[in-house]
């Protein structure tokens, strides 16, 4: 029998529970192909982004980790889900993002609300274009 570390156990347990409850749909990232360093998303194609508290997990092609796109007051935020404390993946918990490893808590714009993390999550510029698309610049981070 092989030993399973805490992080692997949490990931497996969470997915097993979610599979029973929702088919693990919320854990799956939507693959996206950036054009010239920009991701284009239509809220019509992704209804989970339509209302307050909405979010979508996207996986840019050639990247190792996904991004969270979150509906916030007045627009959208695009955040790395990697906790700045020790690199665990944060979970979206309503109005907060919470690290399952050590409890760091962030708001939906990536700002630290509770440590041990001291730095905000990496944020990528996101805006709503006149076309109605959400444009996310992954060529640079704020």
Short mmCIF file of N, CA, C and O in Angstrom, two decimals:
data_model
loop_
_atom_site.label_atom_id
_atom_site.label_comp_id
_atom_site.label_asym_id
_atom_site.label_seq_id
_atom_site.Cartn_x
_atom_site.Cartn_y
_atom_site.Cartn_z
N UNK A 1 0.85 -1.19 0.00
CA UNK A 1 0.00 0.00 0.00
C UNK A 1 0.89 1.24 0.00
O UNK A 1 1.80 1.34 0.80
N UNK A 2 0.62 2.19 -0.88
CA UNK A 2 1.43 3.40 -0.95
C UNK A 2 0.83 4.50 -0.09
O UNK A 2 -0.39 4.60 0.04
N UNK A 3 1.69 5.33 0.47
CA UNK A 3 1.24 6.45 1.29
C UNK A 3 0.73 7.57 0.39
O UNK A 3 1.25 7.80 -0.69
N UNK A 4 -0.31 8.26 0.85
CA UNK A 4 -0.87 9.40 0.12
C UNK A 4 -0.67 10.63 0.98
O UNK A 4 -1.04 10.64 2.15
N UNK A 5 -0.07 11.69 0.39
CA UNK A 5 0.12 12.90 1.17
C UNK A 5 -1.22 13.63 1.35
O UNK A 5 -2.21 13.33 0.70
N UNK A 6 -1.24 14.59 2.26
CA UNK A 6 -2.47 15.30 2.61
C UNK A 6 -3.12 15.97 1.41
O UNK A 6 -4.32 15.89 1.21
N UNK A 7 -2.31 16.64 0.61
CA UNK A 7 -2.83 17.36 -0.55
C UNK A 7 -3.49 16.40 -1.53
O UNK A 7 -4.60 16.63 -2.01
N UNK A 8 -2.83 15.29 -1.85
CA UNK A 8 -3.39 14.31 -2.78
C UNK A 8 -4.69 13.72 -2.23
O UNK A 8 -5.66 13.53 -2.95
N UNK A 9 -4.71 13.45 -0.92
CA UNK A 9 -5.91 12.92 -0.29
C UNK A 9 -7.07 13.90 -0.42
O UNK A 9 -8.19 13.53 -0.76
N UNK A 10 -6.80 15.20 -0.15
CA UNK A 10 -7.86 16.21 -0.25
C UNK A 10 -8.39 16.32 -1.67
O UNK A 10 -9.60 16.42 -1.87
N UNK A 11 -7.50 16.33 -2.64
CA UNK A 11 -7.93 16.42 -4.03
C UNK A 11 -8.79 15.22 -4.40
O UNK A 11 -9.87 15.37 -4.98
N UNK A 12 -8.34 14.02 -4.07
CA UNK A 12 -9.10 12.82 -4.41
C UNK A 12 -10.44 12.78 -3.69
O UNK A 12 -11.46 12.44 -4.27
N UNK A 13 -10.44 13.14 -2.42
CA UNK A 13 -11.68 13.12 -1.64
C UNK A 13 -12.67 14.14 -2.16
O UNK A 13 -13.85 13.87 -2.28
N UNK A 14 -12.18 15.34 -2.48
CA UNK A 14 -13.06 16.38 -2.98
C UNK A 14 -13.68 15.97 -4.31
O UNK A 14 -14.88 16.13 -4.52
N UNK A 15 -12.87 15.42 -5.20
CA UNK A 15 -13.40 15.01 -6.50
C UNK A 15 -14.38 13.85 -6.34
O UNK A 15 -15.41 13.82 -7.00
N UNK A 16 -14.09 12.93 -5.47
CA UNK A 16 -15.00 11.80 -5.25
C UNK A 16 -16.35 12.29 -4.74
O UNK A 16 -17.40 11.87 -5.22
N UNK A 17 -16.33 13.22 -3.78
CA UNK A 17 -17.57 13.77 -3.26
C UNK A 17 -18.30 14.55 -4.35
O UNK A 17 -19.50 14.41 -4.54
N UNK A 18 -17.56 15.39 -5.08
CA UNK A 18 -18.18 16.20 -6.13
C UNK A 18 -18.74 15.32 -7.24
O UNK A 18 -19.77 15.64 -7.83
N UNK A 19 -18.07 14.23 -7.53
CA UNK A 19 -18.56 13.32 -8.56
C UNK A 19 -19.92 12.76 -8.17
O UNK A 19 -20.82 12.63 -9.00
N UNK A 20 -20.09 12.45 -6.91
CA UNK A 20 -21.38 11.96 -6.43
C UNK A 20 -22.43 13.05 -6.51
O UNK A 20 -23.58 12.81 -6.86
N UNK A 21 -22.04 14.27 -6.17
CA UNK A 21 -23.00 15.38 -6.10
C UNK A 21 -23.25 16.05 -7.45
O UNK A 21 -24.38 16.38 -7.77
N UNK A 22 -22.19 16.26 -8.24
CA UNK A 22 -22.35 17.07 -9.45
C UNK A 22 -21.66 16.50 -10.68
O UNK A 22 -21.63 17.15 -11.71
N UNK A 23 -21.04 15.39 -10.57
CA UNK A 23 -20.32 14.85 -11.71
C UNK A 23 -18.97 15.52 -11.93
O UNK A 23 -18.41 15.44 -13.00
N UNK A 24 -18.47 16.20 -10.93
CA UNK A 24 -17.16 16.85 -10.99
C UNK A 24 -17.10 17.98 -12.01
O UNK A 24 -16.03 18.43 -12.37
N UNK A 25 -18.24 18.48 -12.46
CA UNK A 25 -18.25 19.52 -13.49
C UNK A 25 -17.51 20.77 -13.04
O UNK A 25 -16.84 21.42 -13.83
N UNK A 26 -17.63 21.14 -11.77
CA UNK A 26 -16.99 22.37 -11.31
C UNK A 26 -15.48 22.24 -11.21
O UNK A 26 -14.78 23.23 -11.08
N UNK A 27 -14.97 21.01 -11.27
CA UNK A 27 -13.53 20.82 -11.15
C UNK A 27 -12.85 20.76 -12.52
O UNK A 27 -11.64 20.76 -12.60
N UNK A 28 -13.63 20.74 -13.58
CA UNK A 28 -13.09 20.64 -14.92
C UNK A 28 -12.83 22.04 -15.47
O UNK A 28 -13.67 22.93 -15.37
N UNK A 29 -11.67 22.22 -16.05
CA UNK A 29 -11.32 23.51 -16.65
C UNK A 29 -11.69 23.51 -18.13
O UNK A 29 -11.51 22.52 -18.83
N UNK A 30 -12.22 24.63 -18.58
CA UNK A 30 -12.55 24.81 -19.99
C UNK A 30 -11.26 25.16 -20.73
O UNK A 30 -10.56 26.10 -20.36
N UNK A 31 -10.92 24.39 -21.76
CA UNK A 31 -9.71 24.66 -22.55
C UNK A 31 -9.96 25.89 -23.42
O UNK A 31 -11.01 26.01 -24.06
N UNK A 32 -8.98 26.80 -23.43
CA UNK A 32 -9.09 28.01 -24.24
C UNK A 32 -7.80 28.21 -25.03
O UNK A 32 -6.71 27.85 -24.57
N UNK A 33 -7.93 28.79 -26.20
CA UNK A 33 -6.78 29.08 -27.06
C UNK A 33 -6.60 30.59 -27.13
O UNK A 33 -7.36 31.27 -27.81
N UNK A 34 -5.62 31.12 -26.41
CA UNK A 34 -5.39 32.57 -26.46
C UNK A 34 -4.95 33.00 -27.86
O UNK A 34 -4.31 32.24 -28.58
N UNK A 35 -5.31 34.23 -28.22
CA UNK A 35 -4.86 34.82 -29.48
C UNK A 35 -4.04 36.05 -29.12
O UNK A 35 -4.55 36.96 -28.47
N UNK A 36 -2.77 36.04 -29.51
CA UNK A 36 -1.87 37.16 -29.20
C UNK A 36 -1.86 37.50 -27.72
O UNK A 36 -1.89 38.67 -27.33
N UNK A 37 -1.84 36.47 -26.87
CA UNK A 37 -1.77 36.67 -25.43
C UNK A 37 -3.08 37.09 -24.78
O UNK A 37 -3.09 37.51 -23.62
N UNK A 38 -4.19 36.97 -25.51
CA UNK A 38 -5.49 37.38 -24.97
C UNK A 38 -6.48 36.23 -25.06
O UNK A 38 -6.63 35.60 -26.12
N UNK A 39 -7.17 35.96 -23.94
CA UNK A 39 -8.25 34.98 -23.92
C UNK A 39 -9.56 35.75 -24.13
O UNK A 39 -9.78 36.78 -23.50
N UNK A 40 -10.40 35.22 -25.02
CA UNK A 40 -11.71 35.83 -25.28
C UNK A 40 -12.79 34.85 -24.82
O UNK A 40 -12.82 33.71 -25.27
N UNK A 41 -13.67 35.32 -23.94
CA UNK A 41 -14.76 34.49 -23.45
C UNK A 41 -16.08 35.22 -23.65
O UNK A 41 -16.18 36.41 -23.34
N UNK A 42 -17.07 34.51 -24.10
CA UNK A 42 -18.40 35.08 -24.23
C UNK A 42 -19.24 34.64 -23.04
O UNK A 42 -19.39 33.43 -22.82
N UNK A 43 -19.79 35.57 -22.28
CA UNK A 43 -20.67 35.18 -21.18
C UNK A 43 -21.87 34.36 -21.67
O UNK A 43 -22.41 33.56 -20.93
N UNK A 44 -22.27 34.54 -22.94
CA UNK A 44 -23.37 33.75 -23.50
C UNK A 44 -22.99 32.28 -23.61
O UNK A 44 -23.84 31.39 -23.44
N UNK A 45 -21.72 32.00 -23.90
CA UNK A 45 -21.24 30.62 -24.00
C UNK A 45 -20.92 30.02 -22.64
O UNK A 45 -20.77 28.81 -22.51
N UNK A 46 -20.77 30.88 -21.63
CA UNK A 46 -20.40 30.43 -20.28
C UNK A 46 -21.35 31.08 -19.27
O UNK A 46 -21.00 32.05 -18.59
N UNK A 47 -22.58 30.55 -19.16
CA UNK A 47 -23.58 31.17 -18.29
C UNK A 47 -23.17 31.23 -16.82
O UNK A 47 -23.73 32.03 -16.07
N UNK A 48 -22.18 30.44 -16.42
CA UNK A 48 -21.73 30.50 -15.02
C UNK A 48 -21.10 31.86 -14.70
O UNK A 48 -20.94 32.20 -13.53
N UNK A 49 -20.77 32.65 -15.72
CA UNK A 49 -20.19 33.98 -15.51
C UNK A 49 -21.24 35.09 -15.51
O UNK A 49 -20.91 36.25 -15.29
N UNK A 50 -22.49 34.74 -15.76
CA UNK A 50 -23.52 35.75 -15.99
C UNK A 50 -23.90 36.55 -14.74
O UNK A 50 -24.17 37.72 -14.84
N UNK A 51 -23.92 35.94 -13.59
CA UNK A 51 -24.44 36.65 -12.42
C UNK A 51 -23.40 36.86 -11.35
O UNK A 51 -22.28 36.36 -11.42
N UNK A 52 -23.78 37.65 -10.34
CA UNK A 52 -22.89 37.88 -9.20
C UNK A 52 -22.50 36.54 -8.56
O UNK A 52 -23.33 35.65 -8.43
N UNK A 53 -21.25 36.42 -8.23
CA UNK A 53 -20.76 35.18 -7.62
C UNK A 53 -20.41 34.12 -8.64
O UNK A 53 -19.93 33.05 -8.28
N UNK A 54 -20.62 34.40 -9.92
CA UNK A 54 -20.32 33.43 -10.95
C UNK A 54 -18.83 33.28 -11.17
O UNK A 54 -18.05 34.17 -10.85
N UNK A 55 -18.45 32.13 -11.71
CA UNK A 55 -17.04 31.90 -11.99
C UNK A 55 -16.88 30.78 -13.00
O UNK A 55 -17.78 30.01 -13.24
N UNK A 56 -15.68 30.74 -13.58
CA UNK A 56 -15.33 29.73 -14.57
C UNK A 56 -13.84 29.41 -14.40
O UNK A 56 -13.03 30.30 -14.21
N UNK A 57 -13.53 28.15 -14.49
CA UNK A 57 -12.13 27.70 -14.46
C UNK A 57 -11.71 27.45 -15.90
O UNK A 57 -12.36 26.67 -16.60
N UNK A 58 -10.66 28.15 -16.35
CA UNK A 58 -10.19 27.99 -17.73
C UNK A 58 -8.73 27.51 -17.72
O UNK A 58 -7.97 27.81 -16.81
N UNK A 59 -8.39 26.76 -18.76
CA UNK A 59 -7.03 26.25 -18.92
C UNK A 59 -6.49 26.74 -20.26
O UNK A 59 -6.87 26.23 -21.32
N UNK A 60 -5.64 27.79 -20.22
CA UNK A 60 -5.04 28.24 -21.48
C UNK A 60 -4.14 27.15 -22.07
O UNK A 60 -3.42 26.47 -21.33
N UNK A 61 -4.22 26.99 -23.39
CA UNK A 61 -3.35 26.02 -24.05
C UNK A 61 -1.90 26.33 -23.73
O UNK A 61 -1.51 27.49 -23.63
N UNK A 62 -1.11 25.32 -23.54
CA UNK A 62 0.32 25.34 -23.22
C UNK A 62 0.62 25.71 -21.77
O UNK A 62 1.78 25.78 -21.39
N UNK A 63 -0.39 25.98 -20.97
CA UNK A 63 -0.16 26.30 -19.55
C UNK A 63 -0.26 25.04 -18.71
O UNK A 63 -0.95 24.08 -19.05
N UNK A 64 0.43 25.07 -17.53
CA UNK A 64 0.39 23.95 -16.60
C UNK A 64 -0.74 24.08 -15.59
O UNK A 64 -1.11 23.09 -14.96
N UNK A 65 -1.21 25.28 -15.36
CA UNK A 65 -2.22 25.53 -14.33
C UNK A 65 -3.36 26.37 -14.90
O UNK A 65 -3.16 27.14 -15.83
N UNK A 66 -4.54 26.21 -14.34
CA UNK A 66 -5.69 26.97 -14.84
C UNK A 66 -5.73 28.39 -14.28
O UNK A 66 -4.89 28.78 -13.46
N UNK A 67 -6.71 29.14 -14.74
CA UNK A 67 -7.05 30.46 -14.21
C UNK A 67 -8.49 30.41 -13.74
O UNK A 67 -9.30 29.67 -14.30
N UNK A 68 -8.80 31.20 -12.74
CA UNK A 68 -10.20 31.39 -12.35
C UNK A 68 -10.64 32.73 -12.92
O UNK A 68 -9.96 33.74 -12.76
N UNK A 69 -11.78 32.73 -13.58
CA UNK A 69 -12.42 33.96 -14.04
C UNK A 69 -13.65 34.13 -13.17
O UNK A 69 -14.50 33.24 -13.11
N UNK A 70 -13.70 35.25 -12.45
CA UNK A 70 -14.77 35.48 -11.48
C UNK A 70 -15.56 36.74 -11.81
O UNK A 70 -14.96 37.77 -12.13
N UNK A 71 -16.88 36.64 -11.71
CA UNK A 71 -17.73 37.82 -11.86
C UNK A 71 -17.63 38.61 -10.55
O UNK A 71 -17.81 38.06 -9.47
N UNK A 72 -17.26 39.88 -10.67
CA UNK A 72 -17.16 40.76 -9.51
C UNK A 72 -17.98 42.01 -9.80
O UNK A 72 -18.39 42.24 -10.93
N UNK A 73 -18.22 42.81 -8.77
CA UNK A 73 -18.96 44.05 -8.97
C UNK A 73 -18.29 44.88 -10.06
O UNK A 73 -17.10 45.18 -9.99
N UNK A 74 -19.05 45.20 -11.08
CA UNK A 74 -18.55 46.06 -12.14
C UNK A 74 -17.66 45.38 -13.17
O UNK A 74 -17.02 46.05 -13.96
N UNK A 75 -17.57 44.07 -13.17
CA UNK A 75 -16.75 43.42 -14.19
C UNK A 75 -16.32 42.02 -13.84
O UNK A 75 -17.08 41.24 -13.27
N UNK A 76 -15.06 41.74 -14.17
CA UNK A 76 -14.51 40.39 -14.00
C UNK A 76 -13.09 40.46 -13.46
O UNK A 76 -12.38 41.43 -13.71
N UNK A 77 -12.70 39.41 -12.74
CA UNK A 77 -11.32 39.26 -12.28
C UNK A 77 -10.80 37.93 -12.82
O UNK A 77 -11.55 36.96 -12.87
N UNK A 78 -9.56 37.91 -13.25
CA UNK A 78 -8.91 36.67 -13.70
C UNK A 78 -7.72 36.45 -12.78
O UNK A 78 -6.83 37.29 -12.69
N UNK A 79 -7.75 35.33 -12.05
CA UNK A 79 -6.76 35.07 -11.01
C UNK A 79 -6.09 33.72 -11.18
O UNK A 79 -6.73 32.75 -11.59
N UNK A 80 -4.83 33.67 -10.79
CA UNK A 80 -4.16 32.39 -10.63
C UNK A 80 -4.73 31.75 -9.37
O UNK A 80 -4.88 32.42 -8.35
N UNK A 81 -5.05 30.46 -9.39
CA UNK A 81 -5.55 29.80 -8.19
C UNK A 81 -4.45 29.30 -7.26
O UNK A 81 -4.72 28.58 -6.32
N UNK A 82 -3.21 29.69 -7.53
CA UNK A 82 -2.08 29.19 -6.75
C UNK A 82 -1.83 30.08 -5.54
O UNK A 82 -1.48 31.26 -5.69
N UNK A 83 -2.00 29.54 -4.36
CA UNK A 83 -1.81 30.28 -3.11
C UNK A 83 -0.38 30.80 -3.05
O UNK A 83 0.58 30.07 -3.34
N UNK A 84 -0.24 32.05 -2.64
CA UNK A 84 1.09 32.67 -2.57
C UNK A 84 1.86 32.26 -1.32
O UNK A 84 3.01 32.65 -1.16
N UNK A 85 1.25 31.46 -0.46
CA UNK A 85 1.95 31.01 0.75
C UNK A 85 2.87 29.83 0.42
O UNK A 85 4.09 29.94 0.55
N UNK A 86 2.29 28.71 -0.03
CA UNK A 86 3.12 27.55 -0.34
C UNK A 86 2.70 26.81 -1.60
O UNK A 86 3.04 25.66 -1.79
N UNK A 87 1.93 27.47 -2.45
CA UNK A 87 1.66 26.91 -3.76
C UNK A 87 0.51 25.92 -3.88
O UNK A 87 0.37 25.28 -4.92
N UNK A 88 -0.33 25.80 -2.88
CA UNK A 88 -1.51 24.94 -3.00
C UNK A 88 -2.53 25.63 -3.89
O UNK A 88 -2.47 26.84 -4.10
N UNK A 89 -3.50 24.89 -4.38
CA UNK A 89 -4.56 25.46 -5.22
C UNK A 89 -5.73 25.87 -4.33
O UNK A 89 -6.27 25.05 -3.59
N UNK A 90 -6.11 27.14 -4.44
CA UNK A 90 -7.22 27.65 -3.62
C UNK A 90 -8.55 27.18 -4.22
O UNK A 90 -8.65 26.90 -5.41
N UNK A 91 -9.55 27.09 -3.36
CA UNK A 91 -10.90 26.71 -3.75
C UNK A 91 -11.79 27.94 -3.69
O UNK A 91 -11.61 28.81 -2.83
N UNK A 92 -12.76 28.00 -4.57
CA UNK A 92 -13.73 29.09 -4.55
C UNK A 92 -14.82 28.70 -3.57
O UNK A 92 -15.43 27.64 -3.69
N UNK A 93 -15.03 29.56 -2.59
CA UNK A 93 -16.02 29.31 -1.55
C UNK A 93 -16.91 30.55 -1.42
O UNK A 93 -16.70 31.39 -0.54
N UNK A 94 -17.85 30.68 -2.33
CA UNK A 94 -18.75 31.85 -2.32
C UNK A 94 -17.98 33.12 -2.59
O UNK A 94 -17.31 33.25 -3.61
N UNK A 95 -18.02 34.07 -1.65
CA UNK A 95 -17.34 35.35 -1.86
C UNK A 95 -15.84 35.31 -1.58
O UNK A 95 -15.17 36.31 -1.68
N UNK A 96 -15.32 34.15 -1.25
CA UNK A 96 -13.92 34.02 -0.87
C UNK A 96 -13.24 32.92 -1.66
O UNK A 96 -13.88 32.03 -2.20
N UNK A 97 -11.90 32.98 -1.69
CA UNK A 97 -11.08 31.89 -2.20
C UNK A 97 -10.26 31.42 -1.02
O UNK A 97 -9.60 32.24 -0.35
N UNK A 98 -10.30 30.14 -0.73
CA UNK A 98 -9.70 29.60 0.48
C UNK A 98 -8.70 28.51 0.14
O UNK A 98 -8.99 27.61 -0.64
N UNK A 99 -7.53 28.61 0.76
CA UNK A 99 -6.50 27.59 0.57
C UNK A 99 -6.78 26.42 1.51
O UNK A 99 -6.84 26.61 2.73
N UNK A 100 -6.92 25.20 0.96
CA UNK A 100 -7.21 24.06 1.81
C UNK A 100 -6.00 23.59 2.63
O UNK A 100 -6.16 22.80 3.56
N UNK A 101 -4.81 24.06 2.30
CA UNK A 101 -3.61 23.59 3.00
C UNK A 101 -3.37 24.29 4.33
O UNK A 101 -3.11 23.64 5.33
N UNK A 102 -3.44 25.63 4.34
CA UNK A 102 -3.11 26.36 5.57
C UNK A 102 -4.12 27.45 5.90
O UNK A 102 -3.89 28.24 6.81
N UNK A 103 -5.21 27.54 5.15
CA UNK A 103 -6.29 28.44 5.50
C UNK A 103 -6.19 29.87 5.01
O UNK A 103 -7.02 30.69 5.37
N UNK A 104 -5.19 30.19 4.19
CA UNK A 104 -5.15 31.56 3.66
C UNK A 104 -6.46 31.83 2.93
O UNK A 104 -7.01 30.95 2.26
N UNK A 105 -6.96 33.04 3.07
CA UNK A 105 -8.24 33.41 2.48
C UNK A 105 -8.07 34.70 1.69
O UNK A 105 -7.41 35.64 2.14
N UNK A 106 -8.67 34.72 0.49
CA UNK A 106 -8.57 35.84 -0.43
C UNK A 106 -9.98 36.30 -0.80
O UNK A 106 -10.92 35.50 -0.80
N UNK A 107 -10.12 37.58 -1.19
CA UNK A 107 -11.39 38.03 -1.73
C UNK A 107 -11.43 37.68 -3.22
O UNK A 107 -10.47 37.14 -3.78
N UNK A 108 -12.53 37.99 -3.89
CA UNK A 108 -12.71 37.62 -5.30
C UNK A 108 -11.87 38.45 -6.26
O UNK A 108 -11.86 38.21 -7.46
N UNK A 109 -11.12 39.42 -5.72
CA UNK A 109 -10.17 40.16 -6.54
C UNK A 109 -8.74 39.70 -6.25
O UNK A 109 -7.79 40.25 -6.79
N UNK A 110 -8.59 38.69 -5.39
CA UNK A 110 -7.29 38.10 -5.11
C UNK A 110 -6.55 38.69 -3.93
O UNK A 110 -5.44 38.26 -3.63
N UNK A 111 -7.13 39.68 -3.24
CA UNK A 111 -6.47 40.30 -2.09
C UNK A 111 -6.53 39.39 -0.87
O UNK A 111 -7.54 38.72 -0.64
N UNK A 112 -5.45 39.41 -0.08
CA UNK A 112 -5.39 38.58 1.12
C UNK A 112 -6.33 39.13 2.18
O UNK A 112 -6.27 40.31 2.53
N UNK A 113 -7.18 38.26 2.70
CA UNK A 113 -8.05 38.62 3.81
C UNK A 113 -7.54 38.02 5.11
O UNK A 113 -7.74 38.59 6.18
N UNK A 114 -6.91 36.84 5.00
CA UNK A 114 -6.38 36.15 6.17
C UNK A 114 -5.17 35.31 5.75
O UNK A 114 -5.22 34.65 4.72
N UNK A 115 -4.11 35.39 6.54
CA UNK A 115 -2.89 34.65 6.25
C UNK A 115 -3.00 33.20 6.64
O UNK A 115 -4.05 32.74 7.05
N UNK A 116 -1.88 32.52 6.44
CA UNK A 116 -0.50 32.99 6.45
C UNK A 116 0.01 33.65 5.17
O UNK A 116 1.08 34.24 5.18
N UNK A 117 -0.73 33.58 4.05
CA UNK A 117 -0.26 34.26 2.83
C UNK A 117 -0.14 35.76 3.11
O UNK A 117 -0.96 36.34 3.83
N UNK A 118 0.88 36.37 2.53
CA UNK A 118 1.09 37.81 2.70
C UNK A 118 0.92 38.58 1.40
O UNK A 118 0.81 39.79 1.41
N UNK A 119 0.92 37.85 0.27
CA UNK A 119 0.79 38.50 -1.03
C UNK A 119 -0.52 38.08 -1.70
O UNK A 119 -0.98 36.95 -1.53
N UNK A 120 -1.07 38.98 -2.49
CA UNK A 120 -2.29 38.70 -3.24
C UNK A 120 -2.04 37.62 -4.28
O UNK A 120 -0.89 37.37 -4.68
N UNK A 121 -3.12 36.99 -4.73
CA UNK A 121 -3.02 36.05 -5.84
C UNK A 121 -2.62 36.82 -7.10
O UNK A 121 -2.93 38.01 -7.23
N UNK A 122 -1.94 36.16 -8.00
CA UNK A 122 -1.55 36.79 -9.26
C UNK A 122 -2.82 37.11 -10.05
O UNK A 122 -3.68 36.24 -10.23
N UNK A 123 -2.92 38.34 -10.49
CA UNK A 123 -4.12 38.79 -11.20
C UNK A 123 -3.75 39.17 -12.62
O UNK A 123 -2.73 39.81 -12.86
N UNK A 124 -4.61 38.79 -13.55
CA UNK A 124 -4.43 39.11 -14.96
C UNK A 124 -5.48 40.14 -15.36
O UNK A 124 -6.64 40.02 -14.97
N UNK A 125 -5.09 41.15 -16.14
CA UNK A 125 -6.05 42.18 -16.55
C UNK A 125 -7.23 41.57 -17.32
O UNK A 125 -7.04 40.80 -18.26
N UNK A 126 -8.43 41.91 -16.87
CA UNK A 126 -9.65 41.42 -17.52
C UNK A 126 -10.61 42.60 -17.68
O UNK A 126 -10.72 43.44 -16.79
N UNK A 127 -11.25 42.65 -18.85
CA UNK A 127 -12.22 43.73 -19.08
C UNK A 127 -13.32 43.23 -20.00
O UNK A 127 -13.14 42.25 -20.74
N UNK A 128 -14.44 43.93 -19.94
CA UNK A 128 -15.55 43.62 -20.81
C UNK A 128 -15.45 44.52 -22.04
O UNK A 128 -15.43 45.75 -21.93
N UNK A 129 -15.35 43.91 -23.21
CA UNK A 129 -15.22 44.66 -24.46
C UNK A 129 -16.59 45.13 -24.94
O UNK A 129 -17.63 44.61 -24.50
N UNK A 130 -16.59 46.09 -25.85
CA UNK A 130 -17.84 46.59 -26.43
C UNK A 130 -18.63 45.47 -27.11
O UNK A 130 -19.85 45.52 -27.17
N UNK A 131 -17.92 44.43 -27.57
CA UNK A 131 -18.57 43.29 -28.22
C UNK A 131 -19.31 42.41 -27.23
O UNK A 131 -20.04 41.50 -27.63
N UNK A 132 -19.10 42.64 -25.93
CA UNK A 132 -19.71 41.81 -24.90
C UNK A 132 -18.82 40.68 -24.44
O UNK A 132 -19.15 39.96 -23.51
N UNK A 133 -17.67 40.51 -25.09
CA UNK A 133 -16.73 39.47 -24.69
C UNK A 133 -15.89 39.91 -23.50
O UNK A 133 -15.61 41.09 -23.33
N UNK A 134 -15.48 38.94 -22.70
CA UNK A 134 -14.53 39.18 -21.63
C UNK A 134 -13.15 38.95 -22.23
O UNK A 134 -12.88 37.91 -22.79
N UNK A 135 -12.28 39.97 -22.12
CA UNK A 135 -10.92 39.86 -22.65
C UNK A 135 -9.96 39.77 -21.47
O UNK A 135 -9.98 40.62 -20.56
N UNK A 136 -9.12 38.75 -21.48
CA UNK A 136 -8.15 38.52 -20.41
C UNK A 136 -6.76 38.52 -21.01
O UNK A 136 -6.45 37.69 -21.87
N UNK A 137 -5.93 39.45 -20.56
CA UNK A 137 -4.55 39.56 -21.04
C UNK A 137 -3.68 38.64 -20.21
O UNK A 137 -3.39 38.94 -19.06
N UNK A 138 -3.26 37.53 -20.79
CA UNK A 138 -2.39 36.61 -20.05
C UNK A 138 -0.93 36.83 -20.39
O UNK A 138 -0.06 36.11 -19.91
N UNK A 139 -0.67 37.87 -21.18
CA UNK A 139 0.71 38.21 -21.50
C UNK A 139 1.40 38.89 -20.35
O UNK A 139 2.62 38.88 -20.24
N UNK A 140 0.64 39.42 -19.39
CA UNK A 140 1.20 40.10 -18.23
C UNK A 140 0.23 40.02 -17.07
O UNK A 140 -0.95 39.76 -17.24
N UNK A 141 0.75 40.24 -15.90
CA UNK A 141 -0.09 40.18 -14.70
C UNK A 141 -0.03 41.50 -13.97
O UNK A 141 0.97 42.21 -14.03
N UNK A 142 -1.10 41.84 -13.30
CA UNK A 142 -1.15 43.06 -12.50
C UNK A 142 -0.54 42.82 -11.13
O UNK A 142 -0.42 41.73 -10.68
#
